[in-house]
Structure formats: C-alpha cells, structure tokens
Amino acid sequence: DGGITQSPKYLFRKEGQNVTLSCEQNLNHDAMYWYRQDPGQGLRLIYYSQIVNDFQKGDIAEGYSVSREKKESFPLTVTSAQKNPTAFYLCASSTYQGAGELFFGEGSRLTVL
Amino acid sequence: KNQVEQSPQSLIILEGKNCTLQCNYTVSPFSNLRWYKQDTGRGPVSLTIMTFSENTKSNGRYTATLDADTKQSSLHITASQLSDSASYICVVSVYDNNAGNMLTFGGGTRLMVKP
C-alpha cells in the first residue's frame, strides 16, 4: 500500500545527543515536510523540500537538520543545539508545491531524558 | 501575520448528537482550507479540502462550510460516534510563487464523544 512511514515511533534521547528520525514515502510525491506538534499548539513547520537535493527552512528550523538525497526519503536530525526537543514529530508529503492532498505519517514521539 | 483560530478548544458530546466546530482565519492570499482529523498519537488524516469558490463540502457524516467573505469555516459532525473522538484541525493554505502552498495550522478542537 502507498503511504508514509516514520520510524521510530518512540525515541528516548539523553541531553547532548543527536538523533535522526526517518521518513520514507512511496507515493511518488515531490514535496516532503517535517512538522513539530506540541500539546495545545498548531503544527509548526521545521523544514520542507520541494525536490531532491533541495530543502528550505521552515518557521522553527534552529537545532534541526535534514537531507533529501532520494525522492522517497527525508530524514530529520534533531541536534543537541535544539533547546527543547521533546515533542511529537510529523512527516508529510504532497504533490509538487503542496498543490494536492497532504499525507501524514504516523508520527515519532521524541523524549529527552 | 497569518493566523488560524479554532473554537472551542475542547468539546464533550453524547453519542448520536450533532456538533459544530469553528475556524476563523486571517490568511492572505487564500488558496484553500482543509480540515483534518487526528486520533491521539497518530498522524492527521484529511477530511475535506475547499477552495475559494466552494461553500460546502461533505465527507460522510462530516460537512464543512466556508465563508470566504467573513473568513470563517465550520465542520459539522452528524450523528456522532465514539470513533469521532479525536482532535480536528483546521488548516489554511496560502500560495507562494517560490514555496508553493504554505500551510497555517489551527490549534485544533479536541472532541470527546461519550456513550
């Protein structure tokens, strides 16, 4: 079945460690996005990519990094520079420039101990 | 600043009852408005997408309305079921020539349906 797969579902990290969240899609979508969700707040855009080997910062990119070496994959690294990384992270994809439906993965919950 | 405000923040209703969720936005230039359902700990799932020219759109027991003049939308749920318990998120899209469709998310309405 076509869709977006995020892994891991749950992740625990010690302070000072970098962690990478995986996002893979087999929908043949050009655009991919990473969002952060905190309780009671709307989703906030971290990074997005419209095509392979190109990505743009969103509203809250500080402390995060991404790569887009393949169309299917858009991993997110939460670095030690991110001050408050505990959150629910959602990956999404859509057709070029987000013109169509936005499909979300099941999310990854990161907890910093 | 583009903003999307949803009300109420939370709502409890009895199974079988109807309810209406509200969304007000200050987004320009408007491209489309979307409603998503998000179960706890899961990713959001699309319910409807409406463009400027659409006033009403239905998806089963879910009916979304859009008033582009007053910049308001509502999501009406008919004959609620226990499985409707979730957060409902209003999302407004702005089209940017360089970035494409950029989305502004509301904070969501958390709906609980009780037996």
Coordinates of C-alpha atoms in Angstrom, one line a residue:
Chain A
D1 CA 0.0 0.0 0.0
G2 CA 1.2 3.5 -0.7
G3 CA 1.9 5.8 2.2
I4 CA 4.4 7.4 4.5
T5 CA 6.4 5.5 7.1
Q6 CA 8.0 7.2 10.0
S7 CA 10.4 5.5 12.4
P8 CA 10.9 5.0 15.2
K9 CA 7.5 5.5 16.8
Y10 CA 9.0 6.3 20.2
L11 CA 12.5 7.6 20.9
F12 CA 14.3 8.5 24.1
R13 CA 17.4 10.6 24.0
K14 CA 19.9 11.9 26.5
E15 CA 20.7 15.5 26.6
G16 CA 23.6 16.4 24.2
Q17 CA 22.9 13.6 21.8
N18 CA 21.8 13.9 18.2
V19 CA 19.0 11.7 16.9
T20 CA 17.7 11.0 13.4
L21 CA 14.1 10.4 12.6
S22 CA 13.3 8.5 9.4
C23 CA 10.6 9.4 6.9
E24 CA 10.0 7.3 3.8
Q25 CA 7.2 7.7 1.2
N26 CA 6.2 5.5 -1.8
L27 CA 3.6 7.9 -3.1
N28 CA 5.9 9.4 -5.7
H29 CA 5.4 12.8 -4.2
D30 CA 7.8 15.6 -4.9
A31 CA 7.2 17.7 -1.8
M32 CA 8.0 16.5 1.8
Y33 CA 7.7 18.3 5.1
W34 CA 8.6 18.0 8.7
Y35 CA 6.3 19.4 11.4
R36 CA 6.6 19.6 15.2
Q37 CA 3.5 19.3 17.3
D38 CA 3.3 20.4 21.0
P39 CA 0.3 20.0 23.2
G40 CA -2.4 22.6 22.5
Q41 CA -0.5 24.2 19.7
G42 CA -0.8 24.0 15.9
L43 CA 1.7 22.1 13.8
R44 CA 4.8 24.2 13.2
L45 CA 6.9 23.7 10.1
I46 CA 10.6 22.7 10.6
Y47 CA 11.9 22.0 7.1
Y48 CA 10.4 21.3 3.7
S49 CA 11.7 20.0 0.4
Q50 CA 10.1 20.5 -3.0
I51 CA 12.6 18.4 -5.0
V52 CA 15.6 16.1 -4.5
N53 CA 18.8 17.8 -3.2
D54 CA 16.9 20.9 -2.2
F55 CA 15.3 21.9 1.0
Q56 CA 14.2 25.1 2.8
K57 CA 14.0 26.2 6.4
G58 CA 10.5 26.5 7.9
D59 CA 9.4 28.6 10.9
I60 CA 11.4 26.7 13.6
A61 CA 14.5 25.2 11.8
E62 CA 17.0 26.1 14.5
G63 CA 18.5 23.0 16.1
Y64 CA 17.4 20.7 13.3
S65 CA 18.9 19.5 10.0
V66 CA 17.6 17.5 7.0
S67 CA 18.7 15.9 3.8
R68 CA 16.9 14.9 0.6
E69 CA 19.2 12.6 -1.3
K70 CA 16.4 10.5 -2.6
K71 CA 12.8 11.4 -3.6
E72 CA 11.4 8.8 -1.2
S73 CA 13.4 9.8 1.9
F74 CA 13.5 12.9 4.0
P75 CA 15.3 12.2 7.4
L76 CA 15.3 14.8 10.2
T77 CA 18.2 15.1 12.6
V78 CA 17.4 16.7 16.0
T79 CA 20.7 18.1 17.1
S80 CA 22.0 18.9 20.6
A81 CA 21.5 22.5 19.7
Q82 CA 17.7 22.2 19.9
K83 CA 16.8 23.6 23.3
N84 CA 13.5 21.8 23.8
P85 CA 13.4 18.8 21.6
T86 CA 10.7 16.8 23.4
A87 CA 7.7 16.7 21.1
F88 CA 5.7 14.8 18.5
Y89 CA 7.2 15.0 15.1
L90 CA 5.2 14.5 11.9
C91 CA 6.4 14.0 8.4
A92 CA 4.2 14.7 5.4
S93 CA 4.3 14.6 1.7
S94 CA 2.3 16.0 -1.2
T95 CA 2.4 16.6 -4.9
Y96 CA 4.6 19.3 -6.3
Q97 CA 4.5 22.5 -4.2
G98 CA 1.8 21.1 -2.0
A99 CA -0.9 21.6 -4.6
G100 CA -2.7 18.4 -3.7
E101 CA -3.6 16.4 -0.7
L102 CA -1.1 16.4 2.2
F103 CA -0.5 12.9 3.6
F104 CA 1.0 12.4 7.0
G105 CA 3.0 9.7 8.6
E106 CA 2.1 8.2 12.0
G107 CA 4.5 10.4 13.8
S108 CA 7.5 10.0 16.1
R109 CA 7.5 10.9 19.7
L110 CA 10.9 12.1 21.0
T111 CA 11.5 12.4 24.7
V112 CA 14.7 13.9 26.1
L113 CA 15.7 12.4 29.4
Chain B
K1 CA 0.6 37.6 10.4
N2 CA -1.3 34.6 9.1
Q3 CA -3.4 33.0 11.9
V4 CA -6.0 30.3 12.3
E5 CA -8.1 30.2 15.4
Q6 CA -10.3 27.3 16.3
S7 CA -13.1 27.1 18.8
P8 CA -14.0 25.6 21.1
Q9 CA -10.7 24.2 22.3
S10 CA -12.4 21.1 23.6
L11 CA -15.9 19.6 23.5
I12 CA -17.8 16.7 25.0
I13 CA -20.9 15.4 23.5
L14 CA -23.1 12.3 23.8
E15 CA -23.0 9.6 21.2
G16 CA -25.6 10.2 18.5
K17 CA -25.6 14.0 18.9
N18 CA -24.5 16.6 16.3
C19 CA -21.8 19.2 16.9
T20 CA -20.2 22.1 15.0
L21 CA -16.6 23.2 15.2
Q22 CA -15.5 26.7 14.2
C23 CA -12.5 28.0 12.4
N24 CA -11.6 31.7 11.8
Y25 CA -8.6 32.7 9.8
T26 CA -6.6 35.8 8.9
V27 CA -4.7 34.4 6.0
S28 CA -3.9 36.1 2.7
P29 CA -3.8 35.4 -0.1
F30 CA -6.1 32.4 0.5
S31 CA -5.6 29.3 -1.6
N32 CA -7.7 26.6 0.2
L33 CA -9.0 25.4 3.6
R34 CA -8.6 21.9 4.9
W35 CA -10.0 20.0 7.8
Y36 CA -8.1 17.1 9.3
K37 CA -8.9 14.5 11.9
Q38 CA -6.1 13.4 14.3
D39 CA -6.5 10.5 16.6
T40 CA -4.4 10.6 19.7
G41 CA -0.8 9.7 19.0
R42 CA -1.4 9.3 15.2
G43 CA -0.9 11.4 12.1
P44 CA -3.7 13.7 10.9
V45 CA -6.0 12.4 8.2
S46 CA -7.7 14.6 5.6
L47 CA -11.4 15.1 5.8
T48 CA -12.1 17.9 3.3
I49 CA -10.3 20.5 1.1
M50 CA -12.2 23.6 -0.1
T51 CA -11.2 26.2 -2.5
F52 CA -12.4 29.8 -2.6
S53 CA -15.4 29.1 -4.7
E54 CA -16.7 26.2 -2.6
N55 CA -19.2 26.9 0.2
T56 CA -19.9 23.4 1.3
K57 CA -18.2 20.0 1.1
S58 CA -19.3 16.7 2.7
N59 CA -17.4 13.5 3.5
G60 CA -19.9 11.1 5.0
R61 CA -21.1 12.4 8.3
Y62 CA -18.7 15.4 8.1
T63 CA -19.8 18.6 6.4
A64 CA -17.5 21.6 6.1
T65 CA -18.7 25.1 5.2
L66 CA -16.6 28.0 4.1
D67 CA -17.5 31.7 4.1
A68 CA -14.6 33.4 2.3
D69 CA -16.0 36.9 2.9
T70 CA -16.0 36.6 6.7
K71 CA -13.0 34.2 6.7
Q72 CA -14.9 31.6 8.6
S73 CA -15.3 27.8 8.3
S74 CA -17.2 25.2 10.3
L75 CA -17.1 21.5 10.5
H76 CA -20.4 19.8 11.3
I77 CA -20.5 16.3 12.6
T78 CA -23.8 14.5 12.3
A79 CA -24.9 11.6 14.5
S80 CA -21.6 11.4 16.3
Q81 CA -20.0 8.0 17.0
L82 CA -17.4 7.0 19.7
S83 CA -14.8 6.8 16.9
D84 CA -15.3 10.5 16.2
S85 CA -13.3 11.2 19.4
A86 CA -10.2 13.0 18.1
S87 CA -8.7 16.4 17.5
Y88 CA -10.0 18.3 14.5
I89 CA -7.5 20.6 12.9
C90 CA -8.3 23.5 10.5
V91 CA -5.6 24.3 8.1
V92 CA -5.5 27.3 5.7
S93 CA -3.2 27.4 2.7
V94 CA -1.5 30.4 1.2
Y95 CA 0.1 30.1 -2.3
D96 CA 3.6 31.5 -2.6
N97 CA 5.2 31.7 -6.0
N98 CA 8.5 30.3 -4.7
A99 CA 7.4 27.9 -2.0
G100 CA 4.1 26.7 -3.3
N101 CA 1.3 26.0 -0.9
M102 CA 2.3 27.0 2.6
L103 CA 0.0 25.9 5.4
T104 CA -1.0 27.6 8.6
F105 CA -2.5 25.2 11.2
G106 CA -5.0 25.9 13.9
G107 CA -4.5 24.6 17.4
G108 CA -7.3 22.1 17.0
T109 CA -10.5 21.2 18.8
R110 CA -10.4 18.1 20.9
L111 CA -13.7 16.3 20.7
M112 CA -14.8 13.6 23.1
V113 CA -17.9 11.5 22.3
K114 CA -19.3 9.7 25.3
P115 CA -21.7 6.7 25.3

